[in-house]
Tab-separated table of C-alpha atoms and ligand atoms in Angstrom:
chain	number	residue	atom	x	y	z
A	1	UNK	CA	-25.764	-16.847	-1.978
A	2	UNK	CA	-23.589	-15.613	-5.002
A	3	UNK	CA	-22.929	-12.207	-5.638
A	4	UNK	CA	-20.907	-11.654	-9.533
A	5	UNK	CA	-19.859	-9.232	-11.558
A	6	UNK	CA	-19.728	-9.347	-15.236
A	7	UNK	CA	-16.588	-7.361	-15.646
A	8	UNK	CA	-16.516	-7.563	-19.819
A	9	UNK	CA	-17.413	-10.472	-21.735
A	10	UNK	CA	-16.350	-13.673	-20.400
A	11	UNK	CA	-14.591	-12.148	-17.152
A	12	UNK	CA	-16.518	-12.298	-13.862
A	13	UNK	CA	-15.602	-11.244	-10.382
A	14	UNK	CA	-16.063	-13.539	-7.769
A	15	UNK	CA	-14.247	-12.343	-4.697
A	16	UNK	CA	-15.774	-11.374	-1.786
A	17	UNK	CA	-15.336	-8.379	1.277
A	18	UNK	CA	-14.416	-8.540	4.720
A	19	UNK	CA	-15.412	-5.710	7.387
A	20	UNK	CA	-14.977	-7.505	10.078
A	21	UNK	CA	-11.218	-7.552	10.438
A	22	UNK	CA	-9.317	-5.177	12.596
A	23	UNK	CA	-5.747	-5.930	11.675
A	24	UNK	CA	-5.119	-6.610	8.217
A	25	UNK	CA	-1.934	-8.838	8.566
A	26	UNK	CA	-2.202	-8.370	12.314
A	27	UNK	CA	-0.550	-4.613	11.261
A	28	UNK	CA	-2.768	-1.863	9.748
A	29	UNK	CA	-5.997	-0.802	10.801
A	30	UNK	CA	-9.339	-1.256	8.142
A	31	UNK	CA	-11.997	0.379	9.459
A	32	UNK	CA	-13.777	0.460	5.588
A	33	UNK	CA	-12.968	-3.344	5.836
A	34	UNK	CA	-10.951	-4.745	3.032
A	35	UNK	CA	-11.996	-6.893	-0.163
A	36	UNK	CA	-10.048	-9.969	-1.439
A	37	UNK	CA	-10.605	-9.597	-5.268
A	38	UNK	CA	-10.369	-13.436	-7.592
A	39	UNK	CA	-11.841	-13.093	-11.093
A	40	UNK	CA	-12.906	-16.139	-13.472
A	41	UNK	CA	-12.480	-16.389	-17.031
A	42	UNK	CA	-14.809	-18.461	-19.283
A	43	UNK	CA	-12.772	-19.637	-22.705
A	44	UNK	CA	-12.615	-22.688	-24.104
A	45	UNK	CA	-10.685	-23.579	-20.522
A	46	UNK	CA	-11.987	-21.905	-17.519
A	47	UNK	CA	-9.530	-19.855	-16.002
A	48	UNK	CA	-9.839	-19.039	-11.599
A	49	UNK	CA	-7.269	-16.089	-11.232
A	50	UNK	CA	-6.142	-16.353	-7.839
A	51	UNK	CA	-8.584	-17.505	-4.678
A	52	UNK	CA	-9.420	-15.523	-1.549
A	53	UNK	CA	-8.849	-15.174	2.356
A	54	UNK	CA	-10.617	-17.779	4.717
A	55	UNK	CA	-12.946	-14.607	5.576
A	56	UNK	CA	-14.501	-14.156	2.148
A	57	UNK	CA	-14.414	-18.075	1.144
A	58	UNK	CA	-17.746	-18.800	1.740
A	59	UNK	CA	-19.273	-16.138	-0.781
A	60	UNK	CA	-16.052	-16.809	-3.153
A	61	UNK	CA	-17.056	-20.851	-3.694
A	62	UNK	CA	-20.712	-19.974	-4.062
A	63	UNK	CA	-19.422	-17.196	-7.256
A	64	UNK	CA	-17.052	-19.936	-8.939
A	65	UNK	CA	-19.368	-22.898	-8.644
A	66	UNK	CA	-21.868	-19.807	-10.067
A	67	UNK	CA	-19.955	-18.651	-12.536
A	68	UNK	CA	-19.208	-21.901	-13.877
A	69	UNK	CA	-22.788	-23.267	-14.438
A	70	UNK	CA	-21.846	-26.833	-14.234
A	71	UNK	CA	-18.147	-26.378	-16.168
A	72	UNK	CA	-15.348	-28.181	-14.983
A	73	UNK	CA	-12.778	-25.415	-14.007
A	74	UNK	CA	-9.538	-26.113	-15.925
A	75	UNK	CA	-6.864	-23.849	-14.327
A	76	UNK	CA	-5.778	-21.624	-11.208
A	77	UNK	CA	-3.422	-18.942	-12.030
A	78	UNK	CA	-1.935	-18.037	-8.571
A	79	UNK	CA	0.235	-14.549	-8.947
A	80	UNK	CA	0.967	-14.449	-5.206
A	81	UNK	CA	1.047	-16.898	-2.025
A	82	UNK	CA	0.048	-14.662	0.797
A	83	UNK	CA	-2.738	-15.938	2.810
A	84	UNK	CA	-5.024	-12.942	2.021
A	85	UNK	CA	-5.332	-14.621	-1.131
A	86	UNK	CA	-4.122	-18.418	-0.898
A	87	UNK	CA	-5.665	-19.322	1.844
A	88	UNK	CA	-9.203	-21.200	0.127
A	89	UNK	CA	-6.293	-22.691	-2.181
A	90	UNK	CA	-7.026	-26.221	-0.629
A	91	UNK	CA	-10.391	-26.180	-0.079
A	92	UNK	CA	-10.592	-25.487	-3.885
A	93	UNK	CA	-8.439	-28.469	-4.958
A	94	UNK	CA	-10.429	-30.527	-3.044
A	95	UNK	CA	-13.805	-29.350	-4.621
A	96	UNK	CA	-12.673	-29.689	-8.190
A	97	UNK	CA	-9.518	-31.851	-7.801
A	98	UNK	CA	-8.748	-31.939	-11.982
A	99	UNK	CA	-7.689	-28.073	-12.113
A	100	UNK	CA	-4.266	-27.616	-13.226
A	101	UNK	CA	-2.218	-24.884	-11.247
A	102	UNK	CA	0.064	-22.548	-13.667
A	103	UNK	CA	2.166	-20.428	-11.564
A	104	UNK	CA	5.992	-19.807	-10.902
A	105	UNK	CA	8.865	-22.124	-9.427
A	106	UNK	CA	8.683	-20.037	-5.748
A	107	UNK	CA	5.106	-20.482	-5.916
A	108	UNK	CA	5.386	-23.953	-6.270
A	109	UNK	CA	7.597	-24.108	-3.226
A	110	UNK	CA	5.561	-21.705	-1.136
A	111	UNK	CA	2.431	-24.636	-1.925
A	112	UNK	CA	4.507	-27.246	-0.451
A	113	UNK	CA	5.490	-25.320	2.701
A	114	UNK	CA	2.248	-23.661	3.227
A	115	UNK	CA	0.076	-26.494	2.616
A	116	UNK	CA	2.440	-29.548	1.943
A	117	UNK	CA	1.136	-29.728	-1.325
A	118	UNK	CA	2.632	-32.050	-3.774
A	119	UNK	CA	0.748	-32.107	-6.848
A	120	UNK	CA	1.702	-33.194	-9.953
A	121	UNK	CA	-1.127	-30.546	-11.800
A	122	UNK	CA	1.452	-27.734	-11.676
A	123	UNK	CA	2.485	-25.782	-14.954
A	124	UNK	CA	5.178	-23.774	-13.987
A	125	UNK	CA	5.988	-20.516	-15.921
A	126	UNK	CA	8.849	-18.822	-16.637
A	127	UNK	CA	8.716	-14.946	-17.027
A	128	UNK	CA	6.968	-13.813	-20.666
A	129	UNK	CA	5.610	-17.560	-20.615
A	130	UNK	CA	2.310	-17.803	-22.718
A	131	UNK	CA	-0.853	-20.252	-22.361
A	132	UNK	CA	-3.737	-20.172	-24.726
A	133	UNK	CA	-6.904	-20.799	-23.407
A	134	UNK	CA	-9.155	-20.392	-26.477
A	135	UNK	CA	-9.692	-16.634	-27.413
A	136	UNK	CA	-7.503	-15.694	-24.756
A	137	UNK	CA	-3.331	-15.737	-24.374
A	138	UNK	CA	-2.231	-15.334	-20.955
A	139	UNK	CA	1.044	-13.923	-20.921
A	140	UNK	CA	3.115	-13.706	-17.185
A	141	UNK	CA	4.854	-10.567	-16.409
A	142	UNK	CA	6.811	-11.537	-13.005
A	143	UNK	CA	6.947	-8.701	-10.924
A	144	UNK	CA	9.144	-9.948	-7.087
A	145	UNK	CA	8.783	-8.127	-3.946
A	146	UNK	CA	5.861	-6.417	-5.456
A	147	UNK	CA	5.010	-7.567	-2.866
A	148	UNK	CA	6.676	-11.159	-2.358
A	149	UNK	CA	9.524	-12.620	-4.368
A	150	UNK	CA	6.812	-15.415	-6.027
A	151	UNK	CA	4.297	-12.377	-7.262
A	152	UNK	CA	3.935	-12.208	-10.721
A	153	UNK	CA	0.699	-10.588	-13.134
A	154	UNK	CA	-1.051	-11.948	-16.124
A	155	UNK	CA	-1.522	-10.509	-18.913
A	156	UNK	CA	-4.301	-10.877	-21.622
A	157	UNK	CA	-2.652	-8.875	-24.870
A	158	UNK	CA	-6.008	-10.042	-27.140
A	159	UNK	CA	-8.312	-7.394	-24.694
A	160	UNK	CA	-5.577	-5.950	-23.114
A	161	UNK	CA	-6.787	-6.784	-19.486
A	162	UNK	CA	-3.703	-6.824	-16.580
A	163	UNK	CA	-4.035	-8.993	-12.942
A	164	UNK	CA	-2.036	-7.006	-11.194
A	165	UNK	CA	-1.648	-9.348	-7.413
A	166	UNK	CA	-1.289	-6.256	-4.807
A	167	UNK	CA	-0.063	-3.795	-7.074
A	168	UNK	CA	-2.665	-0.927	-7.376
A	169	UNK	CA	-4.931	-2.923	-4.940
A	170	UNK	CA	-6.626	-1.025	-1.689
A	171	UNK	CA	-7.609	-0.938	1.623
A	172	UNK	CA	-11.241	-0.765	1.992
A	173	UNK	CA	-14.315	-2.894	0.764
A	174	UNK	CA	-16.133	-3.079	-2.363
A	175	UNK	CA	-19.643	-0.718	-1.504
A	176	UNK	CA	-21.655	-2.134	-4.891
A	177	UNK	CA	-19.448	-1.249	-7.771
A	178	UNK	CA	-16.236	-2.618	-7.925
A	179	UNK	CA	-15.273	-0.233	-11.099
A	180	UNK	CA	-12.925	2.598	-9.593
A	181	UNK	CA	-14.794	4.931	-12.439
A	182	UNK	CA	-18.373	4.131	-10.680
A	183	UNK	CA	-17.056	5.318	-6.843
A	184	UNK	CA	-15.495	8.471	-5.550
A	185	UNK	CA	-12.111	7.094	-5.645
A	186	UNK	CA	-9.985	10.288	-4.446
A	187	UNK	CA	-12.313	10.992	-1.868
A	188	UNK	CA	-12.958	7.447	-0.966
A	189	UNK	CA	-10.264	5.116	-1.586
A	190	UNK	CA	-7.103	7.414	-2.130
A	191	UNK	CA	-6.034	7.922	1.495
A	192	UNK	CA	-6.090	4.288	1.441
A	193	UNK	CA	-4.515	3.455	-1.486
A	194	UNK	CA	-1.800	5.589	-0.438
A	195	UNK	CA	-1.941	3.628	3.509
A	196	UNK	CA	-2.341	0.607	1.642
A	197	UNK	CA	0.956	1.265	-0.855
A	198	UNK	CA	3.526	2.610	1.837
A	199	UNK	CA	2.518	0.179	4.608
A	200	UNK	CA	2.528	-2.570	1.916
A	201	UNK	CA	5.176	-2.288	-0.474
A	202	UNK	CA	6.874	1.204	0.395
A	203	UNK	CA	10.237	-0.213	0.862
A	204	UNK	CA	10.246	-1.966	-2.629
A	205	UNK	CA	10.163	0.842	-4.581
A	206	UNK	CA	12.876	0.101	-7.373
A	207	UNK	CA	10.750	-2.820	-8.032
A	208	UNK	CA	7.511	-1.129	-8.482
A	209	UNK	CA	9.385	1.123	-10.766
A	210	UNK	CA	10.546	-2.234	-12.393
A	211	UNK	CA	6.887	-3.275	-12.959
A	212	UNK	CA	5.939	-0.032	-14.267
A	213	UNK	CA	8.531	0.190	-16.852
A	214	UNK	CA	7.229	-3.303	-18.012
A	215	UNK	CA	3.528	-2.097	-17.906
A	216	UNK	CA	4.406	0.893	-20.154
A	217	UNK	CA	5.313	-1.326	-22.864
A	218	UNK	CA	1.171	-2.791	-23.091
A	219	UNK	CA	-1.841	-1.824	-23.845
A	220	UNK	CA	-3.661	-1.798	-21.005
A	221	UNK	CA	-7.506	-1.349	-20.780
A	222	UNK	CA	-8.736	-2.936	-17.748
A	223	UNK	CA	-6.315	-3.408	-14.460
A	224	UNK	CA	-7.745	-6.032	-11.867
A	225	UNK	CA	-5.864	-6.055	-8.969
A	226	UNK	CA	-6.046	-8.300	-5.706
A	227	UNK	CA	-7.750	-5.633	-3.086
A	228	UNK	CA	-10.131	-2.780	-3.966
A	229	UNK	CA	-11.978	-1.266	-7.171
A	230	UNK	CA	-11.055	-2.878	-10.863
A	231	UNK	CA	-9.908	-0.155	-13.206
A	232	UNK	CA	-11.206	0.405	-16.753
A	233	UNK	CA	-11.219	3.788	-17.242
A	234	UNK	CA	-8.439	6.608	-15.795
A	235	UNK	CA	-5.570	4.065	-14.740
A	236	UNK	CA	-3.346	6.251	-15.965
A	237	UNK	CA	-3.960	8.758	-12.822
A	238	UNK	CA	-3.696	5.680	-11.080
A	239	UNK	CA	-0.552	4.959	-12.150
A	240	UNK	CA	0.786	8.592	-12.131
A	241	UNK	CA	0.551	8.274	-8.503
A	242	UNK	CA	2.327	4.893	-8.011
A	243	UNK	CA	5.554	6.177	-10.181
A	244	UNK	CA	5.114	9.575	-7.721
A	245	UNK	CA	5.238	7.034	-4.661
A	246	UNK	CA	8.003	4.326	-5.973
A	247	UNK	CA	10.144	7.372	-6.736
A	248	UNK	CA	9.860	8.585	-3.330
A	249	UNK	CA	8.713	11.871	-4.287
A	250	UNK	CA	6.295	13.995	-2.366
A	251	UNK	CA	2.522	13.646	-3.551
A	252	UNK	CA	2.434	17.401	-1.924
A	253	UNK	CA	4.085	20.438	-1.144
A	254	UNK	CA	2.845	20.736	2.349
A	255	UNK	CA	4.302	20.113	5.997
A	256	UNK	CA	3.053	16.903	8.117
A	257	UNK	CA	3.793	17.946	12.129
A	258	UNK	CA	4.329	14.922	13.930
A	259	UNK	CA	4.805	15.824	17.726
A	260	UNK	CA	4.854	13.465	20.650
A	261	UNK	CA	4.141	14.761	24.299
A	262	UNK	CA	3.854	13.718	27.784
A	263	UNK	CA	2.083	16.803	29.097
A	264	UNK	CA	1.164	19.233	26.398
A	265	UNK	CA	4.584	21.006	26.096
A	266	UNK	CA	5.705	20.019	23.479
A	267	UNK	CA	2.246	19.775	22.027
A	268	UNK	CA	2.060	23.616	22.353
A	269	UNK	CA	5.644	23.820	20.639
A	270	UNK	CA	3.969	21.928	17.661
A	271	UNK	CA	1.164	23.930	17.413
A	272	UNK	CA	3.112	27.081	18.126
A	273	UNK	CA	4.861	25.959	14.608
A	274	UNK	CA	2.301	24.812	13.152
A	275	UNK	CA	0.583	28.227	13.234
A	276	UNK	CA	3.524	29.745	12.287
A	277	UNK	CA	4.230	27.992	8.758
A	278	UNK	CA	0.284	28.880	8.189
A	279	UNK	CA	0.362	32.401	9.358
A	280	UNK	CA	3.362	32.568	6.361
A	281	UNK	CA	1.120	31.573	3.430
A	282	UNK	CA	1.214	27.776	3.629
A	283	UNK	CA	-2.478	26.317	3.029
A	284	UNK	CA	-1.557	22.404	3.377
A	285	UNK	CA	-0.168	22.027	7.396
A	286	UNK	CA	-1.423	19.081	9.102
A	287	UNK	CA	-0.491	18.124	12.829
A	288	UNK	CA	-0.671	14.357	14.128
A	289	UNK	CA	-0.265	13.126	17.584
A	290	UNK	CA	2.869	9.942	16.799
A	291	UNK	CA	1.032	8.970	20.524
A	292	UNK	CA	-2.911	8.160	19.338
A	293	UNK	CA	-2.316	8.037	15.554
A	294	UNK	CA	-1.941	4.495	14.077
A	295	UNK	CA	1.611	4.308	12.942
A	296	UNK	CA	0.473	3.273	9.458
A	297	UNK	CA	-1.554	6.246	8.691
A	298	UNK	CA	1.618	8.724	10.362
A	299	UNK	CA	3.833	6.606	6.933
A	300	UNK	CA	1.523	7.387	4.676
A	301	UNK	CA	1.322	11.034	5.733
A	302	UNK	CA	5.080	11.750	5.934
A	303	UNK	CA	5.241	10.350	2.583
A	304	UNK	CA	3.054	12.068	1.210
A	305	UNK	CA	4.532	15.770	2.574
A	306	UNK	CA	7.544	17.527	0.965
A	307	UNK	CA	8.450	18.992	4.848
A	308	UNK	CA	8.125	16.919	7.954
A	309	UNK	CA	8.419	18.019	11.807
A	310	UNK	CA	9.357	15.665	14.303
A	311	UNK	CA	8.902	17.284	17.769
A	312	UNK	CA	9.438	15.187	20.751
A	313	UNK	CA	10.051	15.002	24.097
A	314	UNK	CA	13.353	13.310	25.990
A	315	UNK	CA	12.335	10.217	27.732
A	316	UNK	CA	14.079	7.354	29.495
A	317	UNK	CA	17.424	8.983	28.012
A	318	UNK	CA	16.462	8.666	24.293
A	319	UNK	CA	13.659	9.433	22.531
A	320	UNK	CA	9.917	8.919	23.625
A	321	UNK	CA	8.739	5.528	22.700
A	322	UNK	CA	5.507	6.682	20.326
A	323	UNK	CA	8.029	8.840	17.977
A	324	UNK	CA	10.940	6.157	18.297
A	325	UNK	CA	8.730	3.646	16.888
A	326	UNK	CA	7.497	6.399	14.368
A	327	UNK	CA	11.334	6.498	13.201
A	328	UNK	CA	12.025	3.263	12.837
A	329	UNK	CA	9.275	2.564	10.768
A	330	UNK	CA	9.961	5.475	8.483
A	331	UNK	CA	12.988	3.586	8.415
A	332	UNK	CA	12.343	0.466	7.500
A	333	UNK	CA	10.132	1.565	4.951
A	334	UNK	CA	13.248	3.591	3.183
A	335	UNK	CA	11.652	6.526	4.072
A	336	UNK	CA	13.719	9.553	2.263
A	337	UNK	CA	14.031	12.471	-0.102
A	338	UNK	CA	12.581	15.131	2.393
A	339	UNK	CA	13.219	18.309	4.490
A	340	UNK	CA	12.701	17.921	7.864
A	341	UNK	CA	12.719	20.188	11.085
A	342	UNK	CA	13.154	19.368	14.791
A	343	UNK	CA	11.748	20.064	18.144
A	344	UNK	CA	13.011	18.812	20.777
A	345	UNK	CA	12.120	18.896	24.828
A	346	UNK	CA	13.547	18.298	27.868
A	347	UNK	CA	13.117	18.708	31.990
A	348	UNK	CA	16.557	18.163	32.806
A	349	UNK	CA	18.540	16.537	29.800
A	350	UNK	CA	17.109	17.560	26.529
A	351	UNK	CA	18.947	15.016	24.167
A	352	UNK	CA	16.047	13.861	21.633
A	353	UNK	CA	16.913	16.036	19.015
A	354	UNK	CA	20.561	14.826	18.774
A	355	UNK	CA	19.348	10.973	18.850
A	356	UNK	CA	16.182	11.683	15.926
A	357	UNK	CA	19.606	12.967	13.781
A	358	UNK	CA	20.896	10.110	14.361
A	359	UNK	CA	18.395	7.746	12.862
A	360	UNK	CA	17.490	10.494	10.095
A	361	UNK	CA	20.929	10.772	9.391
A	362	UNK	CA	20.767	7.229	8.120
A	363	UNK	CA	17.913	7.948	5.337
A	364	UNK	CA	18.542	9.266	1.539
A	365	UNK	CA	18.639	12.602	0.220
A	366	UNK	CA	17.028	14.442	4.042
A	367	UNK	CA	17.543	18.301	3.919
A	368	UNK	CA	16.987	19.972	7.664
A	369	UNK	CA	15.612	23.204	7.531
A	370	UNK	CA	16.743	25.278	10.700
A	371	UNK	CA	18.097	24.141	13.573
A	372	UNK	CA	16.459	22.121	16.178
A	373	UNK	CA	14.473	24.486	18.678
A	374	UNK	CA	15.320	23.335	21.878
A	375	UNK	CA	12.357	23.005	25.084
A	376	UNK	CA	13.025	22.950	28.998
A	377	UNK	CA	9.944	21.580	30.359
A	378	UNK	CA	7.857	24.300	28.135
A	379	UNK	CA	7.578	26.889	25.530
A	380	UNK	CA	9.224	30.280	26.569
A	381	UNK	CA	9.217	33.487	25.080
A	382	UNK	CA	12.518	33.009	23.773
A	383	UNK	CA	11.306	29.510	22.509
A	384	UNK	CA	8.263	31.036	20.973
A	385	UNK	CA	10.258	32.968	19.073
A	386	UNK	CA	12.456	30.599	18.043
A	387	UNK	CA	9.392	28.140	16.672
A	388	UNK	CA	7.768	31.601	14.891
A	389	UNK	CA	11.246	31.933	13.444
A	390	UNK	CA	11.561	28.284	12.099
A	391	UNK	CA	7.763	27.936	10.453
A	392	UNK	CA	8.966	30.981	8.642
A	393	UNK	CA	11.509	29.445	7.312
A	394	UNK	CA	9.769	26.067	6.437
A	395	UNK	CA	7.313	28.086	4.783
A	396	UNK	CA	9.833	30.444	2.507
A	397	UNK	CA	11.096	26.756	1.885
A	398	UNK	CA	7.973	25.240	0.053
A	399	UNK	CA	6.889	29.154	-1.062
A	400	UNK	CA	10.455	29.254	-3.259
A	401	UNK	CA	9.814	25.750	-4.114
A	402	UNK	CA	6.645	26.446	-5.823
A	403	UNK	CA	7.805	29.706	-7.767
B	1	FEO	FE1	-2.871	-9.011	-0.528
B	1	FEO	FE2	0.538	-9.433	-0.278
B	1	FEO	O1	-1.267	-9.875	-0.068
């Protein structure tokens, strides 16, 4: 059965939630499920704005075909290929096989080699492109690698309304409202948000910055985006925190402790620190195991931290596999623009440290603070001191930061 929102007068929601997926893109964990957001538009044309995953397609034909009330629908606007949201893309062509497609030249491509369609009901648009649809002007603000080269937004300057494709889009399903201003957003959607961003688009951040600097030049009342709640009230808080992320900034002055650990030695050295930056005044220390935390939620934490601490034990010559992974997906996201301490442990060979400088030594703008403490096998008095010595010094670090 259908299930719409009236969003404002003439737009409706039609897009639908899935909680059964693990994996979103066989990657990132959802346990609050994830919702694949399409909107239609009733003018004098009907306008579909992008169509959803295979998962919510069911739900999704039963809200156009709703939302219609016997209308012909006259155009799909597709602002991005991905699956997540192309994916119903021929099942809707079949069902109402006059609807014109207005999208962008790479989109057009990505059609033919997802789905070897050939159509000759494409309108291809160029960047600032308009199409009136009755009351309505939809205007296209391209916007590539945010978060595919094809992605581009519409714009509607008459109500001021912005489809944003992934930009400002979530992890986690729709619960009832899909306003942002009707649900708990910091406490129920920011951590994901933030997951969502870094996992998503985190290594594109010039061209989020890009997109922002062309959203700052419209009036913008309502922001729909492809996943999560539809904003009409607040976006600017919203949007505080993507320029915050896309300039690689830290969201908090705080210290994320990422250890990995083979027997609880170097877990104990990470603690041992731990304490010590609290003991010194510092209210906002969290620890993470790189072992049994999902690697997406460790990105989102580290960039969200001004200090990080990567403690780790020597394994197989290098560095243990759980943090090694860690590292190279802080790289490949550009991770940068941090402080960062080391721990490092060892039996026989303690060489970690020298190998995680390595790798950091590749990223922007990193500032150590100390000197890498060094483990055989486990903490010692000597070490103990040591770690007591270098969480006082992370803390001065944020303390003189703040004053
Ligand atoms: Fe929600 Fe890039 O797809």
């Amino acid at each position: 059965m259908h299930n719409t929102v009236e969003i404002c007068k003439d737009l409706h929601y039609v897009g639908g939630n899935d909680r059964r997926i693990a994996l979103f893109e066989s990657a990132f964990p959802v346990p609050r499920g994830v919702s694949y957001n399409s909107y239609l538009l009733l003018d004098e044309k009907t306008v579909l704005f992008d169509t959803v995953d295979i998962a919510a397609s069911e739900v999704f034909f039963e809200n156009v075909e709703h939302v219609l009330g016997g209308r012909k629908l006259d155009y799909l606007v597709i602002h991005h290929m991905e699956p997540d949201h192309s994916a119903s893309f021929v099942r809707l062509m079949e069902k109402y096989p006059e609807v014109t497609v207005i999208t962008n030249q790479k989109v057009k491509t990505m059609l033919a080699n997802f789905f070897h369609f050939e159509g000759e009901n494409v309108h291809v648009v160029k960047e600032g492109d308009t199409v009136s649809v009755g009351k309505h002007t939809l205007q296209f603000v391209f916007a590539p690698m945010v978060h595919w080269p094809e992605v581009m937004f519409t714009y509607i300057p008459e109500d001021g309304i912005l489809f944003s494709a992934d930009a400002f889009g979530t992890f986690g399903a729709l619960a009832g409202s899909i306003f942002a201003d009707e649900v708990n957003f910091e406490r129920d959607f920011l951590d994901d948000a933030r997951r969502y961003y870094f996992n998503i688009v985190g290594k594109y951040g010039v061209q989020v910055q890009n997109v922002i600097k062309k959203a700052a030049g419209l009036k913008i009342n309502l922001v729909c985006p492809l996943h999560g709640p539809v904003w009409r009230k607040n976006f600017a808080w919203y949007l505080n925190k993507y320029d915050i992320w896309s300039k690689y900034q830290p969201e908090e002055e705080g210290v994320a402790v990422f250890y990995s650990s083979v027997y609880g030695h170097t877990q104990n050295a990470a603690e041992i620190l731990a304490a010590a930056i609290a003991k010194n005044g510092v209210t906002n220390v969290k620890v993470y195991d790189v072992s049994v935390t999902h690697v997406s939620e460790l990105l989102a934490e580290a960039f969200r931290y001004s200090h990080v601490v990567f403690a780790t034990t020597t394994y197989n010559n290098g560095i243990f596999i759980s943090m090694e992974h860690f590292l190279y997906d802080l790289k490949a996201h550009a991770y940068q623009n941090r402080k960062y301490a080391l721990v490092e442990n060892g039996s026989w060979a303690p060489q970690a440290g020298g190998y995680m400088q390595a790798i950091i030594g590749e990223w922007k703008n990193m500032q150590e603070v100390g000197e890498t403490v060094t483990l055989l096998s486990a903490v010692k008095e000597e070490t103990l001191e040591r770690l007591e010595a270098l969480g006082k010094e992370i803390a001065e670090d944020i303390k003189n930061k703040k004053e």
